[in-house]
Short mmCIF file of C-alpha atoms and ligand atoms in Angstrom, two decimals:
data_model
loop_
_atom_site.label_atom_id
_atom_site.label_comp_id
_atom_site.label_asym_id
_atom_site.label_seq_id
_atom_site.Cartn_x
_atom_site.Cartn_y
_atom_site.Cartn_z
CA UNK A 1 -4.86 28.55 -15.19
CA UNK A 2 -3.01 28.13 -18.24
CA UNK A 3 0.57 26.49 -17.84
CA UNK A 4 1.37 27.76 -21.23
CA UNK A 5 1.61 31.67 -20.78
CA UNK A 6 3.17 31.19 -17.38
CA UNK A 7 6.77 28.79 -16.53
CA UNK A 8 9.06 27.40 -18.91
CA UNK A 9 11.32 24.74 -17.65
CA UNK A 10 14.28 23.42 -19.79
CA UNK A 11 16.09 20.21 -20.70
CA UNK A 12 19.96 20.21 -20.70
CA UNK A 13 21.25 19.53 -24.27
CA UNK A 14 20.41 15.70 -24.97
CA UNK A 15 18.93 15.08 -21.97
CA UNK A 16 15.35 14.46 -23.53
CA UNK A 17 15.53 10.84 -24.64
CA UNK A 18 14.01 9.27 -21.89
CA UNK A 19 10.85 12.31 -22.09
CA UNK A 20 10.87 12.23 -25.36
CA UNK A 21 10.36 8.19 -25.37
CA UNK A 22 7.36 8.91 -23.26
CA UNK A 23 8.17 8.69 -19.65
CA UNK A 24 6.56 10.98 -17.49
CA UNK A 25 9.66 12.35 -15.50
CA UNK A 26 12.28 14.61 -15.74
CA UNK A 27 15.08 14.30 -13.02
CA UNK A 28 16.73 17.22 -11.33
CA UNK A 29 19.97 16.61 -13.18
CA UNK A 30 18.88 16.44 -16.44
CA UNK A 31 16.73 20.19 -16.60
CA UNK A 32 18.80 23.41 -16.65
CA UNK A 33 18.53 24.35 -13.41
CA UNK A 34 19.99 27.98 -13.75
CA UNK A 35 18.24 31.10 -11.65
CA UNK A 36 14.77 31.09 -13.39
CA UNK A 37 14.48 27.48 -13.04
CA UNK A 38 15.80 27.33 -9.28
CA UNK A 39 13.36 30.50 -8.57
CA UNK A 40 10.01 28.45 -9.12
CA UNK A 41 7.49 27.67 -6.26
CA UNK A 42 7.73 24.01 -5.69
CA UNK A 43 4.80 22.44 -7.44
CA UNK A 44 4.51 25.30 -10.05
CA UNK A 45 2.61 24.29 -12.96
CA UNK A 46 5.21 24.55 -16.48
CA UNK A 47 5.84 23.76 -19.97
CA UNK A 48 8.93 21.57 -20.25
CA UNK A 49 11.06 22.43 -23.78
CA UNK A 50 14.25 20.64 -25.17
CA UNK A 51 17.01 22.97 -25.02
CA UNK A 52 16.48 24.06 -28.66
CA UNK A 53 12.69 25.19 -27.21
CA UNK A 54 10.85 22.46 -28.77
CA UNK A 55 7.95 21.72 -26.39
CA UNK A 56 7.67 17.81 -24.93
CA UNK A 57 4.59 18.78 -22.47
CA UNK A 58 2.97 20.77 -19.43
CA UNK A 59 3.01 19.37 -16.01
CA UNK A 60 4.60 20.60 -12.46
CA UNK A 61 7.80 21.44 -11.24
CA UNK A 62 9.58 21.01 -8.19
CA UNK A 63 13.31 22.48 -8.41
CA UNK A 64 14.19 20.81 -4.85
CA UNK A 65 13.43 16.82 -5.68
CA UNK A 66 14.99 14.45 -7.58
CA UNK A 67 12.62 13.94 -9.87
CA UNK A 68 11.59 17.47 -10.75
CA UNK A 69 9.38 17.57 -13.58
CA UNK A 70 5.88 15.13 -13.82
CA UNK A 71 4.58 15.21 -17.25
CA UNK A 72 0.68 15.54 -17.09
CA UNK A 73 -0.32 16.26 -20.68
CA UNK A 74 2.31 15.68 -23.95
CA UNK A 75 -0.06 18.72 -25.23
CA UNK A 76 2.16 21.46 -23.78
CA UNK A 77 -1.09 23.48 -24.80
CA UNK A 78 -3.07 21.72 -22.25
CA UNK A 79 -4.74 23.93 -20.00
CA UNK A 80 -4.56 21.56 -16.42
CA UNK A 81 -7.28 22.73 -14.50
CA UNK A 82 -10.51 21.44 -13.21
CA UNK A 83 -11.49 20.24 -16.53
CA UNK A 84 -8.81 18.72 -17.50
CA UNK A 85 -8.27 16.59 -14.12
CA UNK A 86 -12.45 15.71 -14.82
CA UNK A 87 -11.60 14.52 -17.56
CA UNK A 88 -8.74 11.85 -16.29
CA UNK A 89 -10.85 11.36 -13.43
CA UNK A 90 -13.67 10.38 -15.54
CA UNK A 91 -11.12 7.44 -17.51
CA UNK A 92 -9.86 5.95 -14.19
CA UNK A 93 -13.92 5.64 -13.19
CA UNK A 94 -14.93 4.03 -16.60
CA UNK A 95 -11.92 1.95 -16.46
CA UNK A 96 -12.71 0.78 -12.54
CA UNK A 97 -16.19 0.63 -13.70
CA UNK A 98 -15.67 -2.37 -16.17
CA UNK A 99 -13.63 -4.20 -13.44
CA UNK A 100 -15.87 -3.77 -10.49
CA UNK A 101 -19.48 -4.85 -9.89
CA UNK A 102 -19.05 -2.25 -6.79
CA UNK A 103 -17.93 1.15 -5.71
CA UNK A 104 -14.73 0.02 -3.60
CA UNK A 105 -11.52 -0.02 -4.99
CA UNK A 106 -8.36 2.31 -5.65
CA UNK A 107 -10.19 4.99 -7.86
CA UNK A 108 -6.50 6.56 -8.73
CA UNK A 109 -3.06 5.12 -9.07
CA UNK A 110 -0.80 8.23 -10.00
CA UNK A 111 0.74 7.99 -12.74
CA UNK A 112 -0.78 4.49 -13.71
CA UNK A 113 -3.87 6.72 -13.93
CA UNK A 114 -2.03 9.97 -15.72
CA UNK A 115 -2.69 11.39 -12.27
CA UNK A 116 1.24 11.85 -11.19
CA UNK A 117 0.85 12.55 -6.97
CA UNK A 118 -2.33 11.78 -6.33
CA UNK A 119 -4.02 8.83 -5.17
CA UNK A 120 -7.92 8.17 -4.83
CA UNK A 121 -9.21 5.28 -2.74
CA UNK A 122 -12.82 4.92 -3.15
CA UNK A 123 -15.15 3.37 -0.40
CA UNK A 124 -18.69 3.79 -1.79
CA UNK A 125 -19.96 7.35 -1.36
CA UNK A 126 -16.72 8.10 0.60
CA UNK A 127 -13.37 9.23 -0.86
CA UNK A 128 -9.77 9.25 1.00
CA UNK A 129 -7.54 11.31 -1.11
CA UNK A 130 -3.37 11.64 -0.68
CA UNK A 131 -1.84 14.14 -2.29
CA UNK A 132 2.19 12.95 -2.57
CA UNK A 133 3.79 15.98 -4.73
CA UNK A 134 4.03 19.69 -4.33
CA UNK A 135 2.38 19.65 -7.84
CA UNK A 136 -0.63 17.96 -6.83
CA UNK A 137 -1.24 19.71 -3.61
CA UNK A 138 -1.20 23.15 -5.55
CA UNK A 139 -4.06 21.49 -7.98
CA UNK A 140 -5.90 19.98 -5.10
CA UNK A 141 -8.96 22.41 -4.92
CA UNK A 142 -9.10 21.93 -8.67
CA UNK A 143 -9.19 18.18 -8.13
CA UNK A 144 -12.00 18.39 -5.25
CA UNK A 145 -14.05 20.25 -7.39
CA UNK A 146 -13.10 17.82 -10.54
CA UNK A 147 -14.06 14.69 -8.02
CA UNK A 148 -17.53 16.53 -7.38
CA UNK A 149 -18.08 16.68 -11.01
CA UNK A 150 -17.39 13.56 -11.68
CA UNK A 151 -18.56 11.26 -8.35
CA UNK A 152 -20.27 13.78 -5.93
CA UNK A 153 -19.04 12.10 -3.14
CA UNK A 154 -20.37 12.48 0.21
CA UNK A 155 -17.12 12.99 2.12
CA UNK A 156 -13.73 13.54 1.14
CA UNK A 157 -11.07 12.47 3.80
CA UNK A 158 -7.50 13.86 3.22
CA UNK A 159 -4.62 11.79 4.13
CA UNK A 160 -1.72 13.47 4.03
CA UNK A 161 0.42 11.81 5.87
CA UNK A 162 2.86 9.55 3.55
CA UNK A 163 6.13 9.32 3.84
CA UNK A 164 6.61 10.62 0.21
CA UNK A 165 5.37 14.34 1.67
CA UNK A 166 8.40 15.31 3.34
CA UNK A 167 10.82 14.56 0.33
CA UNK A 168 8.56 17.10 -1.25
CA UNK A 169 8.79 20.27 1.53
CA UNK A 170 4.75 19.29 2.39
CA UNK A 171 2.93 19.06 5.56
CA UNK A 172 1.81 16.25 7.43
CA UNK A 173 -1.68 16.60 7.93
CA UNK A 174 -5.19 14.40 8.44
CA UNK A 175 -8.31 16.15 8.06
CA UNK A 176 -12.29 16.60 6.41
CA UNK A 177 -11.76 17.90 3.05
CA UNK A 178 -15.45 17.61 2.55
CA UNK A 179 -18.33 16.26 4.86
CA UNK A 180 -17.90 13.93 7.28
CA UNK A 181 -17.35 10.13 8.16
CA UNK A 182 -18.12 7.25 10.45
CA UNK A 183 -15.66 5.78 12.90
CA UNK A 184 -16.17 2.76 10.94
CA UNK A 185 -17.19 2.66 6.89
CA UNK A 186 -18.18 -0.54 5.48
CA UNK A 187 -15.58 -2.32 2.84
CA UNK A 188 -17.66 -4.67 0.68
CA UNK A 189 -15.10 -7.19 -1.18
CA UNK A 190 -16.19 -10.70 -2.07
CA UNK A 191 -19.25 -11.25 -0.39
CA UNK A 192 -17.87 -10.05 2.81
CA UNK A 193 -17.91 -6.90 4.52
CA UNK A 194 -14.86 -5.21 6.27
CA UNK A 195 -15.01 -2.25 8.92
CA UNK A 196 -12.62 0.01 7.69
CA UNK A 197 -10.97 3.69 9.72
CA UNK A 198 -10.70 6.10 7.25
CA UNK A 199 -9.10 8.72 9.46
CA UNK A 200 -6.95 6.57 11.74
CA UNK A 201 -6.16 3.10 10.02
CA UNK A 202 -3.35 2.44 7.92
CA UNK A 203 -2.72 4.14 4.55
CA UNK A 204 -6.15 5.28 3.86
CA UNK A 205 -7.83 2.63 5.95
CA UNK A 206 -7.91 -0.68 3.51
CA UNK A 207 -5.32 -2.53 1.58
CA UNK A 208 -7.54 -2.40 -1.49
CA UNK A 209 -3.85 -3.86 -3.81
CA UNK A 210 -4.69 -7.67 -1.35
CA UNK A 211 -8.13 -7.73 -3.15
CA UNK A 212 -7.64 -10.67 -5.54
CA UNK A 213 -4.65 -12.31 -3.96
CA UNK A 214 -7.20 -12.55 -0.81
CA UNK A 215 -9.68 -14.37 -2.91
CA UNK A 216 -7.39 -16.78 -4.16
CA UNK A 217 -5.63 -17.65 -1.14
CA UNK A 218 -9.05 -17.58 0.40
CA UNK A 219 -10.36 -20.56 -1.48
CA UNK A 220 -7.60 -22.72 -0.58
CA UNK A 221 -8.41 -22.72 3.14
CA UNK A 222 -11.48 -24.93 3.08
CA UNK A 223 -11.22 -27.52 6.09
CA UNK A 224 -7.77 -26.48 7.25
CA UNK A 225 -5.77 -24.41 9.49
CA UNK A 226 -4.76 -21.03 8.73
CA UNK A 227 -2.35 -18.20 10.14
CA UNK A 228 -2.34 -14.84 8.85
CA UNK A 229 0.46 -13.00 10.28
CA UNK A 230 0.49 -8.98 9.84
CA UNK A 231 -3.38 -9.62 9.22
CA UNK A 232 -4.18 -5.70 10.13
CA UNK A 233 -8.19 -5.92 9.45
CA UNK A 234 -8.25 -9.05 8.99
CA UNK A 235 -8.47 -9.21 4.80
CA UNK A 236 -6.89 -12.39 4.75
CA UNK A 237 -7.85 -13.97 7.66
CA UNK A 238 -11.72 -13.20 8.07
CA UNK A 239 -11.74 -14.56 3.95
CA UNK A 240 -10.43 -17.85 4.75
CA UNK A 241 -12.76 -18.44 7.70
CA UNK A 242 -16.04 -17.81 5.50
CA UNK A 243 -14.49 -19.46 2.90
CA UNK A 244 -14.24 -22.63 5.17
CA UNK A 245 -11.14 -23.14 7.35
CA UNK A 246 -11.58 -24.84 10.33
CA UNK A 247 -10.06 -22.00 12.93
CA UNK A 248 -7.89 -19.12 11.62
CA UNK A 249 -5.09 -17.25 13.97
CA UNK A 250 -4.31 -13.95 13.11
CA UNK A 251 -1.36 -12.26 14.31
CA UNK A 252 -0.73 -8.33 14.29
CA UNK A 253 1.55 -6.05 16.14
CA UNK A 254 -1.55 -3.23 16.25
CA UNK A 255 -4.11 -3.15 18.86
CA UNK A 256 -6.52 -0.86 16.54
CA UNK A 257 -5.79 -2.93 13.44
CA UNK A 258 -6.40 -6.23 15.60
CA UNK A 259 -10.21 -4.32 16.75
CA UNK A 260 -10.70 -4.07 12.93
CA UNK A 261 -9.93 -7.70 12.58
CA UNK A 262 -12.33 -8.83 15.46
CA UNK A 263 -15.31 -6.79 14.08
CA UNK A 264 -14.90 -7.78 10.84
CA UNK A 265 -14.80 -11.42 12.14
CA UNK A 266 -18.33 -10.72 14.05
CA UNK A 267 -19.74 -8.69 10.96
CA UNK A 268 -19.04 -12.07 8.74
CA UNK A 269 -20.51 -14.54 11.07
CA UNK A 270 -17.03 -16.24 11.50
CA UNK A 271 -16.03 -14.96 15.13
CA UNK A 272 -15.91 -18.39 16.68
CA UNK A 273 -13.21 -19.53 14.00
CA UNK A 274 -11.17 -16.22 14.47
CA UNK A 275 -8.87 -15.70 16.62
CA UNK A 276 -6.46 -12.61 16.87
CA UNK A 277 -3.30 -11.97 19.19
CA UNK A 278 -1.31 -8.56 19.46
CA UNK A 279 2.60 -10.12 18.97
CA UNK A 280 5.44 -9.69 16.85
CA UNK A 281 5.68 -11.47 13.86
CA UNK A 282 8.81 -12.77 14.13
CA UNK A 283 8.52 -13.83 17.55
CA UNK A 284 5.00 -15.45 17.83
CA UNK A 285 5.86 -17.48 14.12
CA UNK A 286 9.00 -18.73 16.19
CA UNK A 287 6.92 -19.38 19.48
CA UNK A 288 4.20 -21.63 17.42
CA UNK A 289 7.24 -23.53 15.59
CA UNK A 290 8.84 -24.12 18.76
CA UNK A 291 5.30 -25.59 20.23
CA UNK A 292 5.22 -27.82 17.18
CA UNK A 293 2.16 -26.16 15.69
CA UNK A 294 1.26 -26.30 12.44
CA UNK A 295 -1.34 -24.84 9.67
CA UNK A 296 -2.15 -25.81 6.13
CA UNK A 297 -2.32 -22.19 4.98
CA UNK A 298 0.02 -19.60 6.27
CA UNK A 299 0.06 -15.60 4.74
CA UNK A 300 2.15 -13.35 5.69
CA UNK A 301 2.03 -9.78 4.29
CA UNK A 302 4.36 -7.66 6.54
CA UNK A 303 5.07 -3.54 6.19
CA UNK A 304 7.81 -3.07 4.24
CA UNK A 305 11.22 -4.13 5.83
CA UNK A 306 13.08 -1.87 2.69
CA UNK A 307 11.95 1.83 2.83
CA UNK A 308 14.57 2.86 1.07
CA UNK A 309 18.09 2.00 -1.30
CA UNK A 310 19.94 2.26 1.49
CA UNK A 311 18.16 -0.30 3.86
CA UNK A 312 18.10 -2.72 0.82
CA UNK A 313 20.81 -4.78 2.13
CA UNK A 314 20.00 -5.00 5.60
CA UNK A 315 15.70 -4.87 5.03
CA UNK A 316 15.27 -7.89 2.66
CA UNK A 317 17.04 -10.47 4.96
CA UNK A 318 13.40 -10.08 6.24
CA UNK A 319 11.86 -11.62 3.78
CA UNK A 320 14.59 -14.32 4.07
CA UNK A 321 14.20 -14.53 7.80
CA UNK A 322 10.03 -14.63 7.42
CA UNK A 323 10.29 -17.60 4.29
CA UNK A 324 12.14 -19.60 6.84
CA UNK A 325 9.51 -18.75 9.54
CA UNK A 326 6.47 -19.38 7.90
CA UNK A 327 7.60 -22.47 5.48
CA UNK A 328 8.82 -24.01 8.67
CA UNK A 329 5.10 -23.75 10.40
CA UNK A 330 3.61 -24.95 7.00
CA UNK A 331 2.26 -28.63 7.58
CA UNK A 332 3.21 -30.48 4.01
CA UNK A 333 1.39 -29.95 0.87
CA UNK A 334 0.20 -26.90 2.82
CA UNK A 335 0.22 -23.59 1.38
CA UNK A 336 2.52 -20.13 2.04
CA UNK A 337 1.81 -17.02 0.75
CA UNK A 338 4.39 -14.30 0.83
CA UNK A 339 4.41 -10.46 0.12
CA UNK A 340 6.40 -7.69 -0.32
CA UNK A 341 5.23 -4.16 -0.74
CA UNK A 342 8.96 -2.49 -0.70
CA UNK A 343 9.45 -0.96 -3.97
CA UNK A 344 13.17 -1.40 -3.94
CA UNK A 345 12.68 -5.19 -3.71
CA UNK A 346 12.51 -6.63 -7.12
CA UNK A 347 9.93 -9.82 -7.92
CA UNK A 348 13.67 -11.45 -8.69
CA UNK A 349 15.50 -10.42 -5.51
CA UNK A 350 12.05 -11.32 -3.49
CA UNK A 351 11.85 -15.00 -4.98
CA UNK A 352 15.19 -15.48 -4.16
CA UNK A 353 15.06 -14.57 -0.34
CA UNK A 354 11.89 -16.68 -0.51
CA UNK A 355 13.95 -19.41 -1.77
CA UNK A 356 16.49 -18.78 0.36
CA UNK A 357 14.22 -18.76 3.19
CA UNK A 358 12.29 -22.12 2.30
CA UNK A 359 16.12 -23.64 2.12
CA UNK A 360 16.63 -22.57 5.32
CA UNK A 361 13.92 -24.35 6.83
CA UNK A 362 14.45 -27.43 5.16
CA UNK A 363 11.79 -27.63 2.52
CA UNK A 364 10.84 -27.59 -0.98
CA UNK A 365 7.86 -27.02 -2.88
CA UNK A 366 6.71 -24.63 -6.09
CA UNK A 367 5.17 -21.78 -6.81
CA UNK A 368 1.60 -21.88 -7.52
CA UNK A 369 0.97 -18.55 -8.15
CA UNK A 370 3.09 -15.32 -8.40
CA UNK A 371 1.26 -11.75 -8.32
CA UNK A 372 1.08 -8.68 -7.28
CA UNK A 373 -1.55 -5.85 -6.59
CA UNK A 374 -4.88 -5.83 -8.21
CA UNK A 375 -6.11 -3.94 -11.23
CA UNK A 376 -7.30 -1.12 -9.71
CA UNK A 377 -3.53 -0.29 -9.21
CA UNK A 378 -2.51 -0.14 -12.86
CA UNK A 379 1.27 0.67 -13.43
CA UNK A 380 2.59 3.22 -16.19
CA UNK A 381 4.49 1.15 -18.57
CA UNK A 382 7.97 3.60 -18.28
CA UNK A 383 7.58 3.41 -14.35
CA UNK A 384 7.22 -0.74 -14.35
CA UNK A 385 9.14 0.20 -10.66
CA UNK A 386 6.23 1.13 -9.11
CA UNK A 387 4.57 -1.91 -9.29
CA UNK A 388 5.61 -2.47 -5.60
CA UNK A 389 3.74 -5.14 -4.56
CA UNK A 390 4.83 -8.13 -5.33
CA UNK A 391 3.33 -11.91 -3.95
CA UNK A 392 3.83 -15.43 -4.19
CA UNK A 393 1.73 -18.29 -3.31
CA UNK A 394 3.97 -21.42 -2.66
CA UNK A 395 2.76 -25.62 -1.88
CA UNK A 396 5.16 -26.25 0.58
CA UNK A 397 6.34 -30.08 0.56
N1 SAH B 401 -2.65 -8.35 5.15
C1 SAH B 401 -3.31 -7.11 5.49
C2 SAH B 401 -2.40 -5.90 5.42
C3 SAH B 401 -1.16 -6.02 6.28
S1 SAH B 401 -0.31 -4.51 6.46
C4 SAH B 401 -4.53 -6.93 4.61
O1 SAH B 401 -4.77 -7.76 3.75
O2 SAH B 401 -5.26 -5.96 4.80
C5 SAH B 401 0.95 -4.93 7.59
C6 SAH B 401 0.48 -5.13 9.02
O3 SAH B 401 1.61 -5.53 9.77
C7 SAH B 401 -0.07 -3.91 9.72
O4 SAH B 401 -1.36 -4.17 10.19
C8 SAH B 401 0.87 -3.67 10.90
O5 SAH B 401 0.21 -3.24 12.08
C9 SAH B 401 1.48 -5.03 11.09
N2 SAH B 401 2.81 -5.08 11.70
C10 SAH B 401 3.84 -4.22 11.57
N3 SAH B 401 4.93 -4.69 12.21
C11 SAH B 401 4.57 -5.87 12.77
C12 SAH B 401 5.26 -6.85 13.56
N4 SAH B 401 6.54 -6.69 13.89
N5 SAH B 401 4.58 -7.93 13.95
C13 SAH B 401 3.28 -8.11 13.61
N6 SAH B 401 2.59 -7.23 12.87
C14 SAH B 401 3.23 -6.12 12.46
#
């Protein structure tokens, strides 16, 4: 497969700054889309040239999305085959290898890993891949056999069923791209162990980007009270118990993530300080305020109330609306942690619903700690906007 011989895709005539400056895309707009260009198979691999022919790189087109070019290799030269996706594959292990004592973590962040479209989420032996771009998916029994190479995993599980799929003319589909899995794979993070549903649970069946901000939030729950609201498996909530809180509620709209949550409680010895309801959010945070409860630690980490520009001004009163919510059930000198995983939602805009939020409510405090996902989810420095995670850990007074 070389890219070379095959597609060329052009720039429009000064359009090449921001490529040329070393981010990896190329927007629909800015490539001369005339008949060749418009002909190509979405996901076709291609050289991409400035209009005077000057190569900038090889990656893949798509001529019917926005942003229509992905820049995989500035080596226009680059042959992107098996060997070539080894060889990234290979980086993003040595790289998770340093940070990890063990084999669970996000293997592959996109283009934070020079990987644009794919994502790897690694659960020991067991791989759940999601392939995002037309690109990628065209590549994808190049990058099964480059995984093999590289981490002869025992099963691959597909997951293609984002949201971003559609946008790209893909399929929605679930399925075995190699072997087979448990019901239930083990999660080992901090000391504690975590059921996870690699077929059927949420996104590919752990929120591996909580990791750290678990841990810390974890160790400030010694002796107190803590709700976890949204607590799907129970990451937050089943880490404060072992780490010493006297009883833990955790709240979730989803009766399979809530089973995760209970067997993760029983699997880390903590059951009898555990306690999970099926409610929504909003209404069982208003219900306990109401009853005049109140915890030392409260976390809330909800789906994403912005999915897209357009619900930007109606999705983040939200995070306005939960601030208010959650400060308000926050005994004082307690703790709150908040998150937002909507990219559209800026770590500005979010602090200032926060703030808004804590207003609201009638109380002040500080933040202790703001953050965001952990390092296995490393961000390419000319997309800082898909760093979409964004947290903050607040005393409340
Ligand atoms: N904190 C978790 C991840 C939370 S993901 C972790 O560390 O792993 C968001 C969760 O919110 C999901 O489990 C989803 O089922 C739940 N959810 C979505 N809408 C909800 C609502 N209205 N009320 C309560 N939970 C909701």
């Amino acid at each position: 497969m070389t890219a070379s011989s095959t597609a060329r895709v052009f720039l429009r005539p000064g359009a090449d700054r921001r490529v040329g400056g070393g981010h990896p895309w190329a927007y629909s707009n800015e490539i001369r889309m005339d008949e060749p260009a418009r002909a190509l198979a979405p996901g076709t691999l291609a050289t991409l040239h400035r209009t005077d022919g000057k190569p900038l790189g090889v990656g893949t087109f798509n001529p019917h999305t926005l942003i229509a070019f992905r820049v995989f290799d500035r080596d226009a030269h680059a042959t992107i085959g098996r060997d070539w996706l080894a060889a990234r594959l290979q980086a993003a292990l040595d790289l998770r290898t340093r940070l990890y004592a063990e084999p669970f973590y996000r293997l592959v962040h996109a283009e934070g890993d020079g990987l644009p479209g794919l994502v790897l989420d690694r659960y020991g032996d067991v791989m759940v891949a999601q392939v995002n771009t037309a690109g990628m998916e065209a590549l994808w029994p190049h990058v099964l056999a480059a995984l093999d190479a590289v981490c002869a995993p025992r099963a691959v599980v597909l997951r293609n069923d984002s949201r971003a799929r559609a946008a790209e003319g893909l399929p929605t589909a679930v399925r075995m791209a190699k072997g087979q899995v448990d019901e239930r794979v083990p999660v080992r993070e901090g000391g504690l162990v975590f059921p996870a549903d690699l077929l059927t649970g949420q996104k590919t069946g752990w929120y591996y980007d909580q990791r750290d901000n678990r841990a810390f939030v974890a160790a400030l729950a010694r002796g107190g009270r803590v709700l976890d609201a949204y607590c799907y498996g129970g990451g937050f909530a089943v880490a404060a118990a072992r780490a010493g809180a006297e009883s833990v509620l955790g709240i979730d709209s989803s009766d399979p993530a809530l089973a995760l949550a209970g067997e993760a409680a029983e699997a880390n010895g903590v059951a009898a300080r555990c306690t999970f309801t099926r409610g929504d959010a909003f209404a069982e945070l208003e219900r306990l305020a109401a009853a005049g409860e109140r915890f030392s630690l409260v976390a809330a980490d909800p789906p994403a109330f912005v999915r897209s520009r357009k619900e930007l001004k109606s999705g983040v009163k939200g995070y306005r609306k939960l601030a208010r919510l959650a400060a308000s059930l926050v005994e004082p000198g307690g703790f709150l942690f908040l998150a937002s995983c909507s990219h559209n939602v800026d770590a500005d805009l979010f602090a200032a619903e926060t703030a808004a939020g804590m207003a609201r409510a009638g109380r002040g405090g500080r933040i202790v700690r703001a953050a965001g996902a952990g390092a296995d989810h490393p961000v390419n420095p000319w997309l800082p906007e898909t760093a979409y995670l964004k947290t903050l850990l607040l005393q409340v007074d």
